[in-house]
Short mmCIF file of C-alpha atoms in Angstrom, two decimals:
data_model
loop_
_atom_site.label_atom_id
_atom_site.label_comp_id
_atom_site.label_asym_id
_atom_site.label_seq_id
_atom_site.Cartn_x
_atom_site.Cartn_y
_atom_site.Cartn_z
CA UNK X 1 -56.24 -70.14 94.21
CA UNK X 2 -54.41 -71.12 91.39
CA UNK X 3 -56.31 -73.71 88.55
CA UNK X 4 -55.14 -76.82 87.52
CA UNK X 5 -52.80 -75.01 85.35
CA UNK X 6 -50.89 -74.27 88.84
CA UNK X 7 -50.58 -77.95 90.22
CA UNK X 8 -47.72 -79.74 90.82
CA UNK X 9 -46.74 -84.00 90.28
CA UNK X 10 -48.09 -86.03 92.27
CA UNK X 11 -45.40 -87.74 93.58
CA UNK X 12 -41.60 -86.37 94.54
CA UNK X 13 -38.91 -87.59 96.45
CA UNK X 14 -38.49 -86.41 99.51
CA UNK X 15 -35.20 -86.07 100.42
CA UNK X 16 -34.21 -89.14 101.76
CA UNK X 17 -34.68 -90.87 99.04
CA UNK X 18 -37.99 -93.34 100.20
CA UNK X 19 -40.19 -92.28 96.86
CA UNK X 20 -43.04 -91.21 98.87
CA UNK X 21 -45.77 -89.42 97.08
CA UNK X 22 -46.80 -85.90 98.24
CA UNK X 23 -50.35 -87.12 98.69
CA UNK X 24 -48.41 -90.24 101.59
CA UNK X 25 -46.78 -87.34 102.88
CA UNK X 26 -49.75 -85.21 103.68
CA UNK X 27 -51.78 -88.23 104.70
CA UNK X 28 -49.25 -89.24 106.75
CA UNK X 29 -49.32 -85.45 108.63
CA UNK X 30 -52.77 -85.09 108.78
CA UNK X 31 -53.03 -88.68 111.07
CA UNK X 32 -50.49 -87.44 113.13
CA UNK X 33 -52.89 -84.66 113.91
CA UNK X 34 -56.00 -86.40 113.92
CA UNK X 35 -57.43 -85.02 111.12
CA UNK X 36 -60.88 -86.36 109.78
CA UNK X 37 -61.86 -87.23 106.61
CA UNK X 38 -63.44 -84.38 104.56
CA UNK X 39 -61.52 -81.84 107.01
CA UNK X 40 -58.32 -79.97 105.16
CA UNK X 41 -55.54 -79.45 106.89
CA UNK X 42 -55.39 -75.70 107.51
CA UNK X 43 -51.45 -74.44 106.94
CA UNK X 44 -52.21 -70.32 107.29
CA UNK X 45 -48.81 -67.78 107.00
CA UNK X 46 -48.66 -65.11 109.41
CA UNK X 47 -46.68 -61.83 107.40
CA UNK X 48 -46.18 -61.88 103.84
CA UNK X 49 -42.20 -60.23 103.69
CA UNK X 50 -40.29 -62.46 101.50
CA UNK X 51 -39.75 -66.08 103.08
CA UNK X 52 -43.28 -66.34 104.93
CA UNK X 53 -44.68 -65.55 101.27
CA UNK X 54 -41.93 -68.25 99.43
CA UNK X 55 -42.70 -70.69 102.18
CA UNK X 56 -46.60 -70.15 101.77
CA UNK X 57 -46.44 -70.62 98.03
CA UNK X 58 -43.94 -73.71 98.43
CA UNK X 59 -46.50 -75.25 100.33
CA UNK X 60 -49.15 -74.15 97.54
CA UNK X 61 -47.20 -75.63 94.89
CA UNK X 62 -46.80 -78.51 96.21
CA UNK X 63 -49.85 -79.88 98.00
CA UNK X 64 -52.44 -77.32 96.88
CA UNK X 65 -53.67 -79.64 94.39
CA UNK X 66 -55.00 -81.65 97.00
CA UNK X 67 -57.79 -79.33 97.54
CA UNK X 68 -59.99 -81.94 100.07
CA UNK X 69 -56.98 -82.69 102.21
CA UNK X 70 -54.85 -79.30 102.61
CA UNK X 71 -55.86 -75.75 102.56
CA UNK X 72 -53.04 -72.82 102.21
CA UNK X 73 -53.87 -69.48 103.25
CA UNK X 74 -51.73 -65.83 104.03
CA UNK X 75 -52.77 -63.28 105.93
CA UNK X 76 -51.07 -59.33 105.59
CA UNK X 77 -52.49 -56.34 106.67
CA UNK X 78 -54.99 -54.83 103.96
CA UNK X 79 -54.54 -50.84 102.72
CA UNK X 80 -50.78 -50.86 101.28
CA UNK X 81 -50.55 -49.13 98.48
CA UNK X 82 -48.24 -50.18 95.50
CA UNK X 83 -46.34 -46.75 94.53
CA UNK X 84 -46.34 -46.22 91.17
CA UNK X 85 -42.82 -46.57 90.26
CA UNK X 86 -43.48 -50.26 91.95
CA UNK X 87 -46.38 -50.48 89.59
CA UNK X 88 -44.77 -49.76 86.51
CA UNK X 89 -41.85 -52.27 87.41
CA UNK X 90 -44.22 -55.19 88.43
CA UNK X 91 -46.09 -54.37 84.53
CA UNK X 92 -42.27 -55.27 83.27
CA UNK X 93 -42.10 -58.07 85.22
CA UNK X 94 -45.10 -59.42 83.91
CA UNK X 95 -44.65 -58.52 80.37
CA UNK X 96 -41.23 -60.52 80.71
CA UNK X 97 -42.61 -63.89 81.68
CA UNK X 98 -45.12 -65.38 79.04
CA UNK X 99 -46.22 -68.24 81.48
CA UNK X 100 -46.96 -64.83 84.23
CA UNK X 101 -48.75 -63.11 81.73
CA UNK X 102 -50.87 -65.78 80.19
CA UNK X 103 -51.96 -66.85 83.70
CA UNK X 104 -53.57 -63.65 84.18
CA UNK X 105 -55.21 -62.91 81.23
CA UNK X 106 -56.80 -66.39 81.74
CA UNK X 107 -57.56 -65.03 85.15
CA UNK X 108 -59.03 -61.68 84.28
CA UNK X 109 -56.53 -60.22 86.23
CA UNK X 110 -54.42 -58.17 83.69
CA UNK X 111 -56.24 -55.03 83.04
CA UNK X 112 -55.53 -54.00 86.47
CA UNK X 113 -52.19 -54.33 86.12
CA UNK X 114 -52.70 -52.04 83.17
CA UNK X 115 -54.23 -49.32 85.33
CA UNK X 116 -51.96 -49.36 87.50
CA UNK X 117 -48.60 -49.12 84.84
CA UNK X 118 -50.86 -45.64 83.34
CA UNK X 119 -51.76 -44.66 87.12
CA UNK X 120 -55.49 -44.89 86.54
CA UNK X 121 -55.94 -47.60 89.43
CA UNK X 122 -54.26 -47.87 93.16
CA UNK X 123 -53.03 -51.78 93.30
CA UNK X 124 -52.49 -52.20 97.17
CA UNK X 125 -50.52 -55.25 98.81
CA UNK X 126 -53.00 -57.81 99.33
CA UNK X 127 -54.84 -58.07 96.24
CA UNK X 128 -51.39 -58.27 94.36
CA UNK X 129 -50.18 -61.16 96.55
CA UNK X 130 -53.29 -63.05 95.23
CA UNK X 131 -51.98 -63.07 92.01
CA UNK X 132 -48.34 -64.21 92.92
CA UNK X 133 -46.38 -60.73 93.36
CA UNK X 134 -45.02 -60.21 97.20
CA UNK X 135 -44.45 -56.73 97.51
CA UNK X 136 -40.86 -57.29 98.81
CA UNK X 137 -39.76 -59.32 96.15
CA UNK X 138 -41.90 -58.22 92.56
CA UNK X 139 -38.87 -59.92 90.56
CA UNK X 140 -39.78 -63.08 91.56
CA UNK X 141 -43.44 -64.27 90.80
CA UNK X 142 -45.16 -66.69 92.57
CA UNK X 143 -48.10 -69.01 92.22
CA UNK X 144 -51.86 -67.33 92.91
CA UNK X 145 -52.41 -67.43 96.79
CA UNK X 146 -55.62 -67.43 98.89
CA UNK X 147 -54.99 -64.18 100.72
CA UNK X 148 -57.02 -63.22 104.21
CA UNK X 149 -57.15 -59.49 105.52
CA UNK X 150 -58.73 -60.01 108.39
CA UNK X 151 -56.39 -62.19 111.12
CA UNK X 152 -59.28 -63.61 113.33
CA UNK X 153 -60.54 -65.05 110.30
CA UNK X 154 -57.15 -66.43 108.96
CA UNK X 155 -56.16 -67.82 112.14
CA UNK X 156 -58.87 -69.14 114.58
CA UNK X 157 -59.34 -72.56 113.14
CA UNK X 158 -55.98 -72.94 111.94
CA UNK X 159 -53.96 -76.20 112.27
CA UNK X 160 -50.33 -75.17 111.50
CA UNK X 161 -49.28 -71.54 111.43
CA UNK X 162 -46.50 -70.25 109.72
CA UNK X 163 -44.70 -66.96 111.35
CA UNK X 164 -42.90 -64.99 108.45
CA UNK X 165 -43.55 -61.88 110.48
CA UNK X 166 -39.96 -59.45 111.64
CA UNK X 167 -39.32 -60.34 115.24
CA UNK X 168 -39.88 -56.96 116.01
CA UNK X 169 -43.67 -57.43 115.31
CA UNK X 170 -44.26 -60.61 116.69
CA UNK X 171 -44.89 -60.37 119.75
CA UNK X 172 -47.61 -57.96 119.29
CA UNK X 173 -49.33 -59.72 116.46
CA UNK X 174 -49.49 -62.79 118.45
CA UNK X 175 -50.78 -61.79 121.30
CA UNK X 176 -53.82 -60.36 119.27
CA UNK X 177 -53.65 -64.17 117.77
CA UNK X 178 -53.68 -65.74 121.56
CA UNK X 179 -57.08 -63.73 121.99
CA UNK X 180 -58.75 -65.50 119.51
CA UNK X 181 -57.41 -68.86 120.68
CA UNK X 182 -58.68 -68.39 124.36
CA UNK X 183 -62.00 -71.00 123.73
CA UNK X 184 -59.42 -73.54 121.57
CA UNK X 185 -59.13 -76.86 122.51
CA UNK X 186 -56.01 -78.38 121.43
CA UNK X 187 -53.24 -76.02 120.51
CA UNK X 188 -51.72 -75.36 116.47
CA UNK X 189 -48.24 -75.94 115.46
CA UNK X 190 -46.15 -72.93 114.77
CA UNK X 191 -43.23 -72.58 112.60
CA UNK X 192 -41.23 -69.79 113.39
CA UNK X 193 -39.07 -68.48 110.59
CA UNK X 194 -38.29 -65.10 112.32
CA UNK X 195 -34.80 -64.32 113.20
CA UNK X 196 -34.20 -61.82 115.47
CA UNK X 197 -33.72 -61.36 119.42
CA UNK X 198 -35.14 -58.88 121.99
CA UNK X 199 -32.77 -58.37 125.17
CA UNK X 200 -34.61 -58.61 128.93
CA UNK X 201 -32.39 -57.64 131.56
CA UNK X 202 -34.52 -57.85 134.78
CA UNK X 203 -34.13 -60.33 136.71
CA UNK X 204 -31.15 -61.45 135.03
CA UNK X 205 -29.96 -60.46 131.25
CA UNK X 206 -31.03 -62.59 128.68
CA UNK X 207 -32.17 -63.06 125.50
CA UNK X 208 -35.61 -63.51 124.09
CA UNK X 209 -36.59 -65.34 121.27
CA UNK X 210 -39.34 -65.11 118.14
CA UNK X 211 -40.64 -68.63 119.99
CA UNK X 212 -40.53 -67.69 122.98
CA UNK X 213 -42.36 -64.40 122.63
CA UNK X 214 -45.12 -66.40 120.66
CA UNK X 215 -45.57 -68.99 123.71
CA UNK X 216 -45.75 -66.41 125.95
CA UNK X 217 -48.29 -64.03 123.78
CA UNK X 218 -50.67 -66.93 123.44
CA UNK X 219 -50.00 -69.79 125.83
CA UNK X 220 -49.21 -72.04 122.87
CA UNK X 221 -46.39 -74.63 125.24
CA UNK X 222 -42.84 -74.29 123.24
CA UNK X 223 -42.77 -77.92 122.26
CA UNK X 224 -45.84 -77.11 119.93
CA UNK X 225 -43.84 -74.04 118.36
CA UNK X 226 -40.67 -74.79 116.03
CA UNK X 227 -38.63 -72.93 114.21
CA UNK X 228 -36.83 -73.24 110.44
CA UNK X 229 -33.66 -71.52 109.13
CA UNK X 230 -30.91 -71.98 107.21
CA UNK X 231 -28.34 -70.66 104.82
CA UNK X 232 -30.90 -69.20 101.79
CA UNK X 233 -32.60 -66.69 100.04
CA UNK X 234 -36.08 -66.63 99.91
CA UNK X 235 -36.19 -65.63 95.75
CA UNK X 236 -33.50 -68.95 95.38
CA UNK X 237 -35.36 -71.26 97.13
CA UNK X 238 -38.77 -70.43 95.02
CA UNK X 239 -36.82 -70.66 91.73
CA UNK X 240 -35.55 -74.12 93.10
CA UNK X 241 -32.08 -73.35 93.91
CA UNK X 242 -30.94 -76.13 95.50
CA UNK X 243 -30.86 -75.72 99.17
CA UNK X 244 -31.06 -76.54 102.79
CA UNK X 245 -32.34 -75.34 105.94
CA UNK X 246 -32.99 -76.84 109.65
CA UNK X 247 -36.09 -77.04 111.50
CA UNK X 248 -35.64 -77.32 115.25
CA UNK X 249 -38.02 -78.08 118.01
CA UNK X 250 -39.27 -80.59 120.07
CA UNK X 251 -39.46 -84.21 119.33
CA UNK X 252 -42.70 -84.14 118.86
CA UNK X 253 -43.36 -82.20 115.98
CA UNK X 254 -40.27 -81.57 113.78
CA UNK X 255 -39.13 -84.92 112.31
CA UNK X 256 -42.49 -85.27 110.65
CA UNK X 257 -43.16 -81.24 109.76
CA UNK X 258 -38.92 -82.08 108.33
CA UNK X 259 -40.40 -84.70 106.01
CA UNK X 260 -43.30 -82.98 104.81
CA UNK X 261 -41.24 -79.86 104.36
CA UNK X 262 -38.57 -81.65 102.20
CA UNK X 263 -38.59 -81.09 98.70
CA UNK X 264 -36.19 -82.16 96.03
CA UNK X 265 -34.00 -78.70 95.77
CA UNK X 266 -35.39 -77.92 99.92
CA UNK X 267 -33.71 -80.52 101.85
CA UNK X 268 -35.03 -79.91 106.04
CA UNK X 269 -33.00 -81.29 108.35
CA UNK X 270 -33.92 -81.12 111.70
CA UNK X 271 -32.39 -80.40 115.56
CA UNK X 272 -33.59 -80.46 118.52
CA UNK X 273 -32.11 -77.12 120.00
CA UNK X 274 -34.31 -74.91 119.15
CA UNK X 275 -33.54 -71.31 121.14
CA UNK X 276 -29.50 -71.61 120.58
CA UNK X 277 -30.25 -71.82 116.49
CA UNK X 278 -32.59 -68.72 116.62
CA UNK X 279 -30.33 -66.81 118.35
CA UNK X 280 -27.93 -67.08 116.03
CA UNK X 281 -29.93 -66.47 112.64
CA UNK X 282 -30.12 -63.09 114.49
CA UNK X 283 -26.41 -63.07 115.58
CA UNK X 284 -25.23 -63.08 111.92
CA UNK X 285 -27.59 -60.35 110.96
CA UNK X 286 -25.64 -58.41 113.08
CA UNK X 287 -22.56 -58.54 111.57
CA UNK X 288 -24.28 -58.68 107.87
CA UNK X 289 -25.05 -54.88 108.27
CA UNK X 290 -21.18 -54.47 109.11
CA UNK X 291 -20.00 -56.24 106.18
CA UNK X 292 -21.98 -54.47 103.50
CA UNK X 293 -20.58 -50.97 105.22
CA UNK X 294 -16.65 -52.28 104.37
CA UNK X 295 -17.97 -53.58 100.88
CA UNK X 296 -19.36 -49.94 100.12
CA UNK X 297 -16.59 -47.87 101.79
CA UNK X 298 -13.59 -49.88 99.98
CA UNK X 299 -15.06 -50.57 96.77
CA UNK X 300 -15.65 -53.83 96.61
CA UNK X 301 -12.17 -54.57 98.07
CA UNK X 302 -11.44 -58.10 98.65
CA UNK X 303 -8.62 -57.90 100.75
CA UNK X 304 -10.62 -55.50 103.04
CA UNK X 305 -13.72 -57.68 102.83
CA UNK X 306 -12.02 -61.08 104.11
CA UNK X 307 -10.07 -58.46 107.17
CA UNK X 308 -13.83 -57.84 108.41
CA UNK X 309 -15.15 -61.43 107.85
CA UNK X 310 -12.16 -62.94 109.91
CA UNK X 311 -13.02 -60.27 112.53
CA UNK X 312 -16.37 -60.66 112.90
CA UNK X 313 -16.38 -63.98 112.84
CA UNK X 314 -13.94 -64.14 115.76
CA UNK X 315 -16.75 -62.16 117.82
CA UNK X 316 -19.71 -64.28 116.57
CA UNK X 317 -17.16 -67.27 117.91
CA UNK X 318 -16.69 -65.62 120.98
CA UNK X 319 -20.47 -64.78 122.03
CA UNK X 320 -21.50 -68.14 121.31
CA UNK X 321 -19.34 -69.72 123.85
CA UNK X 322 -20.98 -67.38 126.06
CA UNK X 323 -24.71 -68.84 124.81
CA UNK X 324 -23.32 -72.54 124.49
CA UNK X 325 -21.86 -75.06 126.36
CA UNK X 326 -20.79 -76.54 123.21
CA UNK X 327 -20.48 -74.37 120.67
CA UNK X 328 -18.77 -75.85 118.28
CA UNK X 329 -21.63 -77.64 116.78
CA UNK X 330 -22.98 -74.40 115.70
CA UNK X 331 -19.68 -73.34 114.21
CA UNK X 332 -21.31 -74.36 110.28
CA UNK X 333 -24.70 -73.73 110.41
CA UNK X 334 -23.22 -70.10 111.66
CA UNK X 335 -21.12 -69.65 109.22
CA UNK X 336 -23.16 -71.18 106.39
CA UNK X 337 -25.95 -68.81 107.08
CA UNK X 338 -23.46 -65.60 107.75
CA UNK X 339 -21.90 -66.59 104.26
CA UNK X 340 -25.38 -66.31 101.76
CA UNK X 341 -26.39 -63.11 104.38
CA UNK X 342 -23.14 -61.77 103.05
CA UNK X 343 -23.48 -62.28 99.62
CA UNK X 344 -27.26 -61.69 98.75
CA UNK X 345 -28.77 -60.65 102.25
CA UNK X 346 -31.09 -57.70 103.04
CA UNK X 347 -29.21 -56.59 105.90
CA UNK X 348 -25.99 -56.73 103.84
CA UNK X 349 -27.70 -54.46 101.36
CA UNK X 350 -28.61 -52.22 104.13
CA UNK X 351 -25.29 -51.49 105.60
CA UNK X 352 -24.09 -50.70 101.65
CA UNK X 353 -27.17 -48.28 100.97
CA UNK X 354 -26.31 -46.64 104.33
CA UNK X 355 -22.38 -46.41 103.53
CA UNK X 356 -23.09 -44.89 99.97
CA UNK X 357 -26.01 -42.63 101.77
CA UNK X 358 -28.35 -43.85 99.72
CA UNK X 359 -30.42 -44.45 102.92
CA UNK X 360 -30.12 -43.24 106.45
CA UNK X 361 -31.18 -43.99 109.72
CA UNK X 362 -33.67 -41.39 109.62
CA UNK X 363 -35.90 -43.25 107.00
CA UNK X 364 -36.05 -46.40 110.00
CA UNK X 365 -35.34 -49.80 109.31
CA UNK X 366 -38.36 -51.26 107.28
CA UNK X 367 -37.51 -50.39 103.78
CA UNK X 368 -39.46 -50.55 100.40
CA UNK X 369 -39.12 -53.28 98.92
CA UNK X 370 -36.72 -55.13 101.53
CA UNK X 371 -39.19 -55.21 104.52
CA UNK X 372 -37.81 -54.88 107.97
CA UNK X 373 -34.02 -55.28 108.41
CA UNK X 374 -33.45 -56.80 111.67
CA UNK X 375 -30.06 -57.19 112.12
CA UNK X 376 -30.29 -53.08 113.48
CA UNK X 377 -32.76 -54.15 116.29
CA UNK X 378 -30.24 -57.16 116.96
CA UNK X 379 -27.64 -55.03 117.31
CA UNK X 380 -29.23 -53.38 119.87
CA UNK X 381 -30.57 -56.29 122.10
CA UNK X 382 -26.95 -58.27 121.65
CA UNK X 383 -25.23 -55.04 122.69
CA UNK X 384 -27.69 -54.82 126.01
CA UNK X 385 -26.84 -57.88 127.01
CA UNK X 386 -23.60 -58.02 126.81
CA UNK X 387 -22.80 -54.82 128.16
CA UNK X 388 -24.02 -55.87 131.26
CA UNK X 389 -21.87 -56.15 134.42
CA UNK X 390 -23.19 -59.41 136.06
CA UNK X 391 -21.79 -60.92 132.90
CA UNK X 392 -18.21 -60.08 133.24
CA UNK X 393 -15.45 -61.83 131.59
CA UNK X 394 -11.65 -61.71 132.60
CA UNK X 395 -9.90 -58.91 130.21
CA UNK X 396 -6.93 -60.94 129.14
CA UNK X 397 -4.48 -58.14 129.04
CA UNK X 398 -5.74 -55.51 131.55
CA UNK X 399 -6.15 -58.55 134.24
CA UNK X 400 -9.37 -57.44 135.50
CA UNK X 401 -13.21 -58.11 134.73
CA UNK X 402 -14.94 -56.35 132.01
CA UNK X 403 -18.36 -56.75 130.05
CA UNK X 404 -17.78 -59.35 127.30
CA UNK X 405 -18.90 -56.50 125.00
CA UNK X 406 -15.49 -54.81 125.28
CA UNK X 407 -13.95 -58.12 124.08
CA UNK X 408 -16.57 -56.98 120.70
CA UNK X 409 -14.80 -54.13 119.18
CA UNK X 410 -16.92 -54.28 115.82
CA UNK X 411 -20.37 -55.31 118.09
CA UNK X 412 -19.46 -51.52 119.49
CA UNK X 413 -18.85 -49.58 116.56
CA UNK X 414 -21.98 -50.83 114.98
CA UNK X 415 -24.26 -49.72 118.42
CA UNK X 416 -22.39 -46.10 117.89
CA UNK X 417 -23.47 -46.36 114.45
CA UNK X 418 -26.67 -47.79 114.30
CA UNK X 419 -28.14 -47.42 117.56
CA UNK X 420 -26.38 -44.30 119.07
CA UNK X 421 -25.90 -42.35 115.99
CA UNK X 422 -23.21 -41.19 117.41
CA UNK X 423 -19.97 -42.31 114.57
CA UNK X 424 -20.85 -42.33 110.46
CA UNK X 425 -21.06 -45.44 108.85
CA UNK X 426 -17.22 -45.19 107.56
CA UNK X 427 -16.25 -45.43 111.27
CA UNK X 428 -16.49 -49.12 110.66
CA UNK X 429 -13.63 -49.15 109.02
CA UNK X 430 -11.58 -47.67 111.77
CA UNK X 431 -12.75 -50.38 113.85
CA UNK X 432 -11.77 -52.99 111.27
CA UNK X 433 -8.01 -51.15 110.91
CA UNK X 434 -7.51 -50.31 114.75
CA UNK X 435 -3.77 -51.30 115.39
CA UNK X 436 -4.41 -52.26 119.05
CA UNK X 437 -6.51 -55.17 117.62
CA UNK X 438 -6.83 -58.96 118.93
CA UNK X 439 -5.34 -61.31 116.42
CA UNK X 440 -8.94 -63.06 115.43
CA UNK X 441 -7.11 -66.76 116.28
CA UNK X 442 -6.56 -64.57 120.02
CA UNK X 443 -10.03 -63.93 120.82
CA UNK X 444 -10.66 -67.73 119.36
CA UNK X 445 -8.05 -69.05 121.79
CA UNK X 446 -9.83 -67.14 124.87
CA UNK X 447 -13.26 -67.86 123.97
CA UNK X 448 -12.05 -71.77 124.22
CA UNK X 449 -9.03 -71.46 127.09
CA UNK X 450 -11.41 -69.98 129.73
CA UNK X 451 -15.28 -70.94 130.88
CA UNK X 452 -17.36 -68.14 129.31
CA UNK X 453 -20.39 -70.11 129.53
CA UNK X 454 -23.43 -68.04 130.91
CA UNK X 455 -26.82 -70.37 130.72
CA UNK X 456 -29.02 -67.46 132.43
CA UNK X 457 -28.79 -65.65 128.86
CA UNK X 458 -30.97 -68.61 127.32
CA UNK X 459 -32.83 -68.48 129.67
CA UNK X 460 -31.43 -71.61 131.63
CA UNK X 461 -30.53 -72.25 135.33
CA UNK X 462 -26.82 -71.63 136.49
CA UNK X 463 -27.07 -75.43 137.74
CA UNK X 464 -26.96 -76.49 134.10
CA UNK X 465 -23.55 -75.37 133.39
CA UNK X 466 -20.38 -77.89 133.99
CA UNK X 467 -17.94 -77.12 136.33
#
């Protein structure tokens, strides 16, 4: 870990203005959880992509001087290799910040870094996350974290556990994790900061979330497991960009995990409904991909830029008054985190890469340097779902029932696209320019004129709908 060089003050506000010190604030934590004295509390990150490595290191900075209280660990897979063009970047990067540099030369650490700019040593993953550099995001150091290889050791006595793994690879991992939890007694907090879906159509269609697949994997009961999200990127928010997110759970748990969360520039608010808010940090990935396709494919065009946006947000409008009985409380949180996705987001980059065919499908979606783009598996499950029958919707024109997926014109050309292969990425654009298209206020005015409501795709009984 990081020496006393590393620590942070000892007090800060916490968001709300009170004055209490971080030391009240992990005190106060560690009694809700029954901690003894002499007994750190044990905060270990699951996946080290971007945010799960910002949030571990946030967490580091801040209470990691309280070495007899709190201990912060990470665990990633060992054996990743740092290519060399990587390895000559991360020497700039290092050479560029005098406080970087001096920390590891006091460490011992630079040589290394040495060998690996003249490609006389192999730097792999792990060993450089120890000294601060997250493979996906080598422009922004961190502070020094305690890094574990091995995930029975990282997670077995753990007290809170932090998921920064894709959704795509959660359910797996976890269910390794629930192995080694079989002889606990009393079950960790999780904090889910995965946004993604996975589509299950059998019984009924609906949707599956990062939470829910970690419940089910290890038997961990949902009002234990939480989840955090908000409009921000993970580079920002470790250079203290001011910003905000939303932690959402059970009652439980997430007013106190919001409090010890909050920094000064990370304000946590928190919410109780935790499924609906996942689902849509996946929903806008969606779209991101779509967005950074017209950006590519028009040059930058403005015009063409705010066409799409007013599009796609009429669809993400639309399928959440499908999920929600009242959606318009999600309407800015939505749109807030669809907004910095646009701007600065990995999937946005994505879809622009793709458009200029700088990548292609071929090469997957986990990318050097980016990690694992979900919005292309969301497209996938949201398309599933919605293209199934039982779901039908009233076609406003044709007068009969379709799947609300036809009412998703751009939700289709990105499946052809993405999932199908079956249309190039400038097909988007066609879809954007298509002069049989809905006014955007149109498909607003449906979504709210007629009952599109369909619980059974969170997952909750038909009963619970209004008439």
């Amino acid at each position: 870990m990081g020496g006393a060089e590393d620590a942070p003050r000892a007090t800060a506000a916490n968001g709300h203005g009170n004055g209490a010190t971080v030391e009240e604030k992990l005190d106060e934590l560690r009694r809700l959880l029954g901690k003894a004295d002499g007994d750190p509390l044990r905060i270990v990150g699951v996946g080290a992509g971007a945010w799960g490595s910002v949030f571990c290191a946030l967490m580091q900075d801040a209470y990691g001087h309280l070495r007899d209280k709190v201990q912060v660990r990470i665990w990633r897979r060992p054996g990743r290799a740092v290519d060399r063009a990587t390895a000559e970047h991360l020497f700039e990067v290092i050479n560029a910040r005098e406080d970087v540099l001096r920390r590891l030369i006091r460490r011992c650490a630079y040589l290394k870094y040495v060998e690996g700019r003249l490609g006389d040593r192999t730097l792999y993953a792990d060993e450089i996350l120890r000294d601060g550099f997250c493979l996906n995001m080598i422009d922004t150091p961190l502070c020094p974290l305690k890094v574990v290889t091995n995930l029975q050791e990282a997670v077995w006595d753990a007290d809170i556990v932090i998921n920064g793994l894709p959704s795509t690879e959660t359910r797996d991992v976890f269910g390794e994790i629930g192995r080694y939890w079989k002889e606990r007694i009393t079950a960790p907090i999780i904090l889910s900061l995965a946004k993604g879906i996975e589509a299950s159509l059998d019984p009924l269609p609906r949707i599956i979330t990062p939470t829910q697949m970690i419940s089910n994997a290890t038997g961990v009961p949902l009002e234990n497991i939480l989840y955090l999200g908000g409009p921000n990127i993970a580079s920002e928010i470790y250079n203290k960009e001011y910003a905000n997110a939303r932690i959402c759970g059970a009652d439980k748990w997430r007013k106190p995990l919001a409090k010890f969360l909050r920094q000064p520039h990370f304000i946590v608010w928190d919410n109780s409904d935790l499924i609906t808010h996942e689902v849509m940090g996946g929903l806008k990935n969606v779209y991101a991909i779509g967005a950074g396709m017209v950006a590519a494919l028009t040059n930058e065009s403005a015009t063409s830029k705010s066409v799409y946006f007013a599009l796609c947000t009429s669809e993400m409008i639309y399928i959440t008054h499908l999920l929600e009985e009242e959606p318009e409380k999600l309407a800015g949180p939505l749109l807030a985190d669809t907004y910095v996705t646009l701007l600065k987001g990995r999937n946005a980059w994505y879809g622009q890469k793709l458009a200029k065919g700088e990548l292609t499908l071929e090469m997957g979606d986990s990318i050097k340097g980016k990690g694992t783009i979900q919005g292309v598996s969301a497209v996938d499950a949201f398309y599933e779902l919605l293209s199934q029958d039982s779901l039908s919707v009233m076609h406003p024109e044709a007068n009969r029932s379709v799947a609300p997926v036809e009412m998703c014109p751009i939700l289709k050309a990105l499946y052809k696209i993405l999932i199908k292969r079956e249309l190039p990425p400038d097909s988007i654009l066609q879809a954007i320019r298509d002069e049989t298209m809905y006014d955007p206020r149109e498909r607003i005015e449906m979504a709210q004129g007629h009952s599109l409501y369909r619980p059974s795709l969170l997952g909750q009984p038909r009963g619970d709908a209004k008439a």
